[in-house]
């Protein structure tokens, strides 16, 4: 548990798509299907599904990465 994980900013800075859990810091920082995919903290199936979605959906993957980078660059 981290109130705000640096990995969010690091991922955005590198232009990588992001999957986060509904932990305190990430909930206040990211928007589901805008600049990250958000899953429940202990839902392994949801995490696997999110990974598959990013792997299989290039438009989603690139859009999340692009909007995340824009969020990083703006702030």
Phi, psi and omega in degrees: 000129173226135177296327173209111182276129178299337182299333177297308180295320180297319178296312178300318182298330180269000180069032181261145174292150190235135170240127180230164173264171182279040176287164188308306185292317182291326179301323183276350188253320187251162175240127182303130179064011174254297179236012177188165166256135183244130179233162177296151187303313185252022183261090182297321180296319178295322178296315179298319179296319179297318178298315179297320179300315179293323179295318189268341185244092184299321181298314178298311182302311182290325178294315178298317180296316182295315180291325176297316178297318179299321177297315178299312184295327181289320183272000000 
